[in-house]
Amino acid sequence: NIVHDRIDYVFKVVVLGDSAVGKTQILSRFVKNEFYFDSKSTIGVEFQTKTVTINDKVIKAQIWDTAGQERYRAVTSAYYRGALGAMLVYDITKRQSFDHVARWVEELRTHADSSIVIMLIGNKGDLVDKRIVTTEDALEFAQDQNLFFSETSALSGENVESAFITLLQEINRVV
Ligand code: GDP
Ligand code: MG
């Protein structure tokens, strides 16, 4: 564990997307490098933090997880307040979770700061045989909507850290 003697910035990041796409697991993979097979729906802790160094700046990422509020329009505007970045997650094996991404983008455009950096995440990349949403379709949507895009697996850990680091780098570039 690296000890940081100073914090240059605190960046609030919100995690969004339909229920069961793996939001909480992506977060625990990034923050604690852990994965829970029997994860319950999120209760309790509002956010977790992880401190990283980007371009000589010590950045504390304060990452907020929805507490089972993933129903359409149930996430309150307080959740978005002050957020500089968003991880918008769908499940590559669930078409509906990808179809709903447009709604989540609309929510962000309505409630969050207009300069918020958004990373679209296609999670559960380890379930190759069950893939429904193609990389090409997601990439096209992301480019169209000006979102960054990555496919991850919270289970294997693939691309989880790089997705967060890319998001934090991009926030750092614009603050
Ligand atoms: P949330 O409702 O979006 O927070 O979803 P969770 O993080 O609670 O995950 C929902 C379910 O999907 C749990 O059973 C997880 O173990 C599983 N899950 C999450 N991420 C992955 C992944 O990358 N691969 C696989 N195979 N399962 C995952
Ligand atoms: Mg959750």
PDB file of C-alpha atoms and ligand atoms in Angstrom:
ATOM      1  CA  ASN A   1       0.000   0.000   0.000  1.00  0.00           C
ATOM      2  CA  ILE A   2       1.376   3.364  -1.041  1.00  0.00           C
ATOM      3  CA  VAL A   3       1.181   6.120   1.569  1.00  0.00           C
ATOM      4  CA  HIS A   4       0.283   9.478   0.094  1.00  0.00           C
ATOM      5  CA  ASP A   5       1.340  12.483   2.148  1.00  0.00           C
ATOM      6  CA  ARG A   6      -0.848  14.866   0.244  1.00  0.00           C
ATOM      7  CA  ILE A   7      -4.000  14.860  -1.848  1.00  0.00           C
ATOM      8  CA  ASP A   8      -4.085  17.245  -4.781  1.00  0.00           C
ATOM      9  CA  TYR A   9      -7.629  16.537  -5.926  1.00  0.00           C
ATOM     10  CA  VAL A  10     -10.740  14.669  -4.881  1.00  0.00           C
ATOM     11  CA  PHE A  11     -12.732  13.507  -7.897  1.00  0.00           C
ATOM     12  CA  LYS A  12     -16.285  12.322  -7.401  1.00  0.00           C
ATOM     13  CA  VAL A  13     -17.226   9.532  -9.787  1.00  0.00           C
ATOM     14  CA  VAL A  14     -20.680   7.952  -9.983  1.00  0.00           C
ATOM     15  CA  VAL A  15     -21.398   4.413 -11.133  1.00  0.00           C
ATOM     16  CA  LEU A  16     -24.633   3.962 -13.081  1.00  0.00           C
ATOM     17  CA  GLY A  17     -26.492   1.343 -15.068  1.00  0.00           C
ATOM     18  CA  ASP A  18     -29.183  -1.276 -14.689  1.00  0.00           C
ATOM     19  CA  SER A  19     -29.387  -3.622 -11.743  1.00  0.00           C
ATOM     20  CA  ALA A  20     -27.134  -6.719 -11.809  1.00  0.00           C
ATOM     21  CA  VAL A  21     -24.781  -5.520 -14.558  1.00  0.00           C
ATOM     22  CA  GLY A  22     -21.863  -5.690 -12.098  1.00  0.00           C
ATOM     23  CA  LYS A  23     -21.499  -2.101 -10.864  1.00  0.00           C
ATOM     24  CA  THR A  24     -20.695  -3.055  -7.276  1.00  0.00           C
ATOM     25  CA  GLN A  25     -18.282  -5.808  -8.361  1.00  0.00           C
ATOM     26  CA  ILE A  26     -16.406  -3.467 -10.708  1.00  0.00           C
ATOM     27  CA  LEU A  27     -16.044  -1.029  -7.840  1.00  0.00           C
ATOM     28  CA  SER A  28     -14.750  -3.631  -5.377  1.00  0.00           C
ATOM     29  CA  ARG A  29     -12.403  -4.982  -8.039  1.00  0.00           C
ATOM     30  CA  PHE A  30     -10.936  -1.522  -8.560  1.00  0.00           C
ATOM     31  CA  VAL A  31     -10.807  -0.424  -4.918  1.00  0.00           C
ATOM     32  CA  LYS A  32      -9.926  -3.700  -3.155  1.00  0.00           C
ATOM     33  CA  ASN A  33      -9.009  -6.052  -6.013  1.00  0.00           C
ATOM     34  CA  GLU A  34     -11.753  -8.392  -4.799  1.00  0.00           C
ATOM     35  CA  PHE A  35     -14.741 -10.109  -6.379  1.00  0.00           C
ATOM     36  CA  TYR A  36     -17.695 -11.614  -4.509  1.00  0.00           C
ATOM     37  CA  PHE A  37     -19.546 -14.461  -6.206  1.00  0.00           C
ATOM     38  CA  ASP A  38     -22.553 -14.129  -3.917  1.00  0.00           C
ATOM     39  CA  SER A  39     -22.875 -10.359  -3.994  1.00  0.00           C
ATOM     40  CA  LYS A  40     -26.095  -9.059  -2.541  1.00  0.00           C
ATOM     41  CA  SER A  41     -27.763  -5.974  -3.909  1.00  0.00           C
ATOM     42  CA  THR A  42     -25.981  -2.904  -2.656  1.00  0.00           C
ATOM     43  CA  ILE A  43     -26.827  -1.611   0.805  1.00  0.00           C
ATOM     44  CA  GLY A  44     -25.070   0.678   3.212  1.00  0.00           C
ATOM     45  CA  VAL A  45     -21.839   2.269   2.054  1.00  0.00           C
ATOM     46  CA  GLU A  46     -22.455   5.219  -0.218  1.00  0.00           C
ATOM     47  CA  PHE A  47     -19.013   5.513  -1.719  1.00  0.00           C
ATOM     48  CA  GLN A  48     -15.555   3.994  -1.652  1.00  0.00           C
ATOM     49  CA  THR A  49     -12.278   5.757  -2.217  1.00  0.00           C
ATOM     50  CA  LYS A  50      -9.029   4.916  -3.903  1.00  0.00           C
ATOM     51  CA  THR A  51      -6.012   7.179  -4.212  1.00  0.00           C
ATOM     52  CA  VAL A  52      -3.915   7.065  -7.365  1.00  0.00           C
ATOM     53  CA  THR A  53      -1.142   9.170  -8.843  1.00  0.00           C
ATOM     54  CA  ILE A  54      -1.721  10.582 -12.310  1.00  0.00           C
ATOM     55  CA  ASN A  55       0.794  12.912 -13.957  1.00  0.00           C
ATOM     56  CA  ASP A  56       2.409  13.650 -10.564  1.00  0.00           C
ATOM     57  CA  LYS A  57      -0.946  14.602  -9.060  1.00  0.00           C
ATOM     58  CA  VAL A  58      -2.264  12.602  -6.110  1.00  0.00           C
ATOM     59  CA  ILE A  59      -5.912  12.018  -6.864  1.00  0.00           C
ATOM     60  CA  LYS A  60      -8.431  10.615  -4.452  1.00  0.00           C
ATOM     61  CA  ALA A  61     -11.264   9.017  -6.394  1.00  0.00           C
ATOM     62  CA  GLN A  62     -14.481   9.064  -4.396  1.00  0.00           C
ATOM     63  CA  ILE A  63     -16.640   6.538  -6.211  1.00  0.00           C
ATOM     64  CA  TRP A  64     -20.355   6.424  -5.520  1.00  0.00           C
ATOM     65  CA  ASP A  65     -22.439   3.294  -5.989  1.00  0.00           C
ATOM     66  CA  THR A  66     -26.218   3.264  -6.379  1.00  0.00           C
ATOM     67  CA  ALA A  67     -27.925   1.604  -3.454  1.00  0.00           C
ATOM     68  CA  GLY A  68     -30.499  -0.414  -5.363  1.00  0.00           C
ATOM     69  CA  GLN A  69     -31.958   2.753  -6.898  1.00  0.00           C
ATOM     70  CA  GLU A  70     -31.450   1.589 -10.468  1.00  0.00           C
ATOM     71  CA  ARG A  71     -35.096   1.812 -11.415  1.00  0.00           C
ATOM     72  CA  TYR A  72     -35.749   4.399 -14.074  1.00  0.00           C
ATOM     73  CA  ARG A  73     -35.455   7.904 -12.611  1.00  0.00           C
ATOM     74  CA  ALA A  74     -35.079   6.648  -9.032  1.00  0.00           C
ATOM     75  CA  VAL A  75     -31.539   7.955  -8.696  1.00  0.00           C
ATOM     76  CA  THR A  76     -31.807  11.339  -6.990  1.00  0.00           C
ATOM     77  CA  SER A  77     -30.113  14.487  -8.220  1.00  0.00           C
ATOM     78  CA  ALA A  78     -27.967  14.542  -5.038  1.00  0.00           C
ATOM     79  CA  TYR A  79     -26.218  11.460  -6.371  1.00  0.00           C
ATOM     80  CA  TYR A  80     -25.048  13.395  -9.435  1.00  0.00           C
ATOM     81  CA  ARG A  81     -24.133  16.574  -7.577  1.00  0.00           C
ATOM     82  CA  GLY A  82     -20.473  17.461  -7.945  1.00  0.00           C
ATOM     83  CA  ALA A  83     -19.707  14.368 -10.014  1.00  0.00           C
ATOM     84  CA  LEU A  84     -16.845  14.888 -12.458  1.00  0.00           C
ATOM     85  CA  GLY A  85     -16.998  11.419 -13.959  1.00  0.00           C
ATOM     86  CA  ALA A  86     -19.442   8.581 -14.556  1.00  0.00           C
ATOM     87  CA  MET A  87     -18.996   4.879 -15.169  1.00  0.00           C
ATOM     88  CA  LEU A  88     -22.044   3.797 -17.159  1.00  0.00           C
ATOM     89  CA  VAL A  89     -22.221   0.019 -17.043  1.00  0.00           C
ATOM     90  CA  TYR A  90     -24.181  -2.547 -19.065  1.00  0.00           C
ATOM     91  CA  ASP A  91     -23.872  -6.338 -19.242  1.00  0.00           C
ATOM     92  CA  ILE A  92     -22.669  -7.675 -22.631  1.00  0.00           C
ATOM     93  CA  THR A  93     -24.971 -10.698 -22.124  1.00  0.00           C
ATOM     94  CA  LYS A  94     -28.125  -8.622 -21.492  1.00  0.00           C
ATOM     95  CA  ARG A  95     -29.494  -6.687 -24.452  1.00  0.00           C
ATOM     96  CA  GLN A  96     -31.902  -4.717 -22.272  1.00  0.00           C
ATOM     97  CA  SER A  97     -29.104  -3.334 -20.116  1.00  0.00           C
ATOM     98  CA  PHE A  98     -27.480  -1.953 -23.281  1.00  0.00           C
ATOM     99  CA  ASP A  99     -30.771  -0.600 -24.651  1.00  0.00           C
ATOM    100  CA  HIS A 100     -31.195   1.319 -21.386  1.00  0.00           C
ATOM    101  CA  VAL A 101     -27.801   3.020 -21.686  1.00  0.00           C
ATOM    102  CA  ALA A 102     -29.416   5.819 -23.723  1.00  0.00           C
ATOM    103  CA  ARG A 103     -31.763   6.541 -20.807  1.00  0.00           C
ATOM    104  CA  TRP A 104     -28.846   6.724 -18.392  1.00  0.00           C
ATOM    105  CA  VAL A 105     -27.019   9.129 -20.699  1.00  0.00           C
ATOM    106  CA  GLU A 106     -30.150  11.270 -20.796  1.00  0.00           C
ATOM    107  CA  GLU A 107     -30.301  11.203 -16.982  1.00  0.00           C
ATOM    108  CA  LEU A 108     -26.678  12.328 -16.835  1.00  0.00           C
ATOM    109  CA  ARG A 109     -27.250  15.098 -19.364  1.00  0.00           C
ATOM    110  CA  THR A 110     -30.231  16.280 -17.307  1.00  0.00           C
ATOM    111  CA  HIS A 111     -28.848  16.061 -13.762  1.00  0.00           C
ATOM    112  CA  ALA A 112     -25.061  16.111 -13.926  1.00  0.00           C
ATOM    113  CA  ASP A 113     -22.635  18.877 -14.796  1.00  0.00           C
ATOM    114  CA  SER A 114     -22.374  19.325 -18.564  1.00  0.00           C
ATOM    115  CA  SER A 115     -18.607  18.758 -18.443  1.00  0.00           C
ATOM    116  CA  ILE A 116     -18.927  15.323 -16.796  1.00  0.00           C
ATOM    117  CA  VAL A 117     -16.664  12.685 -18.360  1.00  0.00           C
ATOM    118  CA  ILE A 118     -18.562   9.495 -19.151  1.00  0.00           C
ATOM    119  CA  MET A 119     -17.067   6.048 -19.621  1.00  0.00           C
ATOM    120  CA  LEU A 120     -19.340   3.394 -21.128  1.00  0.00           C
ATOM    121  CA  ILE A 121     -18.478  -0.055 -19.752  1.00  0.00           C
ATOM    122  CA  GLY A 122     -19.533  -3.379 -21.264  1.00  0.00           C
ATOM    123  CA  ASN A 123     -19.040  -5.713 -18.303  1.00  0.00           C
ATOM    124  CA  LYS A 124     -18.942  -9.534 -17.925  1.00  0.00           C
ATOM    125  CA  GLY A 125     -16.476  -9.863 -20.796  1.00  0.00           C
ATOM    126  CA  ASP A 126     -15.517 -13.265 -19.398  1.00  0.00           C
ATOM    127  CA  LEU A 127     -18.907 -14.684 -20.469  1.00  0.00           C
ATOM    128  CA  VAL A 128     -17.819 -14.996 -24.114  1.00  0.00           C
ATOM    129  CA  ASP A 129     -20.328 -17.699 -25.041  1.00  0.00           C
ATOM    130  CA  LYS A 130     -23.234 -15.615 -23.755  1.00  0.00           C
ATOM    131  CA  ARG A 131     -22.325 -12.363 -25.488  1.00  0.00           C
ATOM    132  CA  ILE A 132     -25.315 -10.580 -27.071  1.00  0.00           C
ATOM    133  CA  VAL A 133     -24.084  -6.997 -27.444  1.00  0.00           C
ATOM    134  CA  THR A 134     -21.262  -6.664 -29.980  1.00  0.00           C
ATOM    135  CA  THR A 135     -18.232  -4.467 -29.395  1.00  0.00           C
ATOM    136  CA  GLU A 136     -18.959  -2.693 -32.691  1.00  0.00           C
ATOM    137  CA  ASP A 137     -22.504  -1.669 -31.696  1.00  0.00           C
ATOM    138  CA  ALA A 138     -21.320  -0.333 -28.351  1.00  0.00           C
ATOM    139  CA  LEU A 139     -18.383   1.507 -29.878  1.00  0.00           C
ATOM    140  CA  GLU A 140     -20.639   3.134 -32.454  1.00  0.00           C
ATOM    141  CA  PHE A 141     -23.027   4.306 -29.725  1.00  0.00           C
ATOM    142  CA  ALA A 142     -20.139   5.590 -27.618  1.00  0.00           C
ATOM    143  CA  GLN A 143     -18.626   7.563 -30.484  1.00  0.00           C
ATOM    144  CA  ASP A 144     -22.012   8.959 -31.392  1.00  0.00           C
ATOM    145  CA  GLN A 145     -22.630  10.148 -27.813  1.00  0.00           C
ATOM    146  CA  ASN A 146     -19.070  11.289 -27.061  1.00  0.00           C
ATOM    147  CA  LEU A 147     -18.403   8.657 -24.428  1.00  0.00           C
ATOM    148  CA  PHE A 148     -15.229   6.761 -23.681  1.00  0.00           C
ATOM    149  CA  PHE A 149     -15.688   3.007 -23.997  1.00  0.00           C
ATOM    150  CA  SER A 150     -14.185  -0.140 -22.542  1.00  0.00           C
ATOM    151  CA  GLU A 151     -15.166  -3.779 -22.087  1.00  0.00           C
ATOM    152  CA  THR A 152     -14.327  -5.213 -18.669  1.00  0.00           C
ATOM    153  CA  SER A 153     -14.657  -8.266 -16.489  1.00  0.00           C
ATOM    154  CA  ALA A 154     -15.010  -7.652 -12.777  1.00  0.00           C
ATOM    155  CA  LEU A 155     -14.605 -11.419 -12.396  1.00  0.00           C
ATOM    156  CA  SER A 156     -11.187 -11.694 -14.082  1.00  0.00           C
ATOM    157  CA  GLY A 157     -10.311  -8.058 -13.458  1.00  0.00           C
ATOM    158  CA  GLU A 158      -9.606  -7.430 -17.131  1.00  0.00           C
ATOM    159  CA  ASN A 159      -9.576  -3.717 -18.045  1.00  0.00           C
ATOM    160  CA  VAL A 160     -11.163  -2.605 -14.760  1.00  0.00           C
ATOM    161  CA  GLU A 161      -8.202  -0.601 -13.530  1.00  0.00           C
ATOM    162  CA  SER A 162      -7.390   0.824 -16.969  1.00  0.00           C
ATOM    163  CA  ALA A 163     -10.994   1.991 -17.408  1.00  0.00           C
ATOM    164  CA  PHE A 164     -10.942   3.869 -14.092  1.00  0.00           C
ATOM    165  CA  ILE A 165      -7.482   5.293 -14.750  1.00  0.00           C
ATOM    166  CA  THR A 166      -8.518   6.484 -18.213  1.00  0.00           C
ATOM    167  CA  LEU A 167     -11.572   8.189 -16.711  1.00  0.00           C
ATOM    168  CA  LEU A 168      -9.522   9.847 -13.947  1.00  0.00           C
ATOM    169  CA  GLN A 169      -6.850  10.936 -16.437  1.00  0.00           C
ATOM    170  CA  GLU A 170      -9.485  12.524 -18.605  1.00  0.00           C
ATOM    171  CA  ILE A 171     -11.054  14.341 -15.628  1.00  0.00           C
ATOM    172  CA  ASN A 172      -7.580  15.507 -14.603  1.00  0.00           C
ATOM    173  CA  ARG A 173      -7.046  16.835 -18.114  1.00  0.00           C
ATOM    174  CA  VAL A 174     -10.184  18.977 -18.018  1.00  0.00           C
ATOM    175  CA  VAL A 175     -10.182  20.288 -14.389  1.00  0.00           C
TER     176      VAL A 175
HETATM  177  P1  GDP B   1     -25.021  -4.401  -9.630  1.00  0.00           P
HETATM  178  O1  GDP B   1     -26.452  -4.623  -9.277  1.00  0.00           O
HETATM  179  O2  GDP B   1     -24.900  -3.689 -10.947  1.00  0.00           O
HETATM  180  O3  GDP B   1     -24.239  -3.729  -8.556  1.00  0.00           O
HETATM  181  O4  GDP B   1     -24.372  -5.837  -9.897  1.00  0.00           O
HETATM  182  P2  GDP B   1     -23.413  -6.705  -8.940  1.00  0.00           P
HETATM  183  O5  GDP B   1     -22.067  -6.110  -8.883  1.00  0.00           O
HETATM  184  O6  GDP B   1     -24.095  -6.946  -7.651  1.00  0.00           O
HETATM  185  O7  GDP B   1     -23.313  -8.056  -9.777  1.00  0.00           O
HETATM  186  C1  GDP B   1     -24.494  -8.760 -10.168  1.00  0.00           C
HETATM  187  C2  GDP B   1     -24.167 -10.203 -10.435  1.00  0.00           C
HETATM  188  O8  GDP B   1     -23.294 -10.321 -11.567  1.00  0.00           O
HETATM  189  C3  GDP B   1     -23.444 -10.892  -9.263  1.00  0.00           C
HETATM  190  O9  GDP B   1     -23.896 -12.237  -9.188  1.00  0.00           O
HETATM  191  C4  GDP B   1     -21.993 -10.854  -9.690  1.00  0.00           C
HETATM  192  O10 GDP B   1     -21.246 -11.900  -9.119  1.00  0.00           O
HETATM  193  C5  GDP B   1     -22.098 -10.991 -11.216  1.00  0.00           C
HETATM  194  N1  GDP B   1     -20.997 -10.323 -11.926  1.00  0.00           N
HETATM  195  C6  GDP B   1     -20.572  -9.039 -11.766  1.00  0.00           C
HETATM  196  N2  GDP B   1     -19.546  -8.770 -12.583  1.00  0.00           N
HETATM  197  C7  GDP B   1     -19.303  -9.895 -13.286  1.00  0.00           C
HETATM  198  C8  GDP B   1     -18.357 -10.249 -14.312  1.00  0.00           C
HETATM  199  O11 GDP B   1     -17.512  -9.470 -14.755  1.00  0.00           O
HETATM  200  N3  GDP B   1     -18.440 -11.527 -14.804  1.00  0.00           N
HETATM  201  C9  GDP B   1     -19.347 -12.425 -14.349  1.00  0.00           C
HETATM  202  N4  GDP B   1     -19.336 -13.654 -14.915  1.00  0.00           N
HETATM  203  N5  GDP B   1     -20.248 -12.138 -13.401  1.00  0.00           N
HETATM  204  C10 GDP B   1     -20.229 -10.884 -12.865  1.00  0.00           C
HETATM  205 MG    MG B   2     -24.863  -2.957  -6.740  1.00  0.00          MG
END
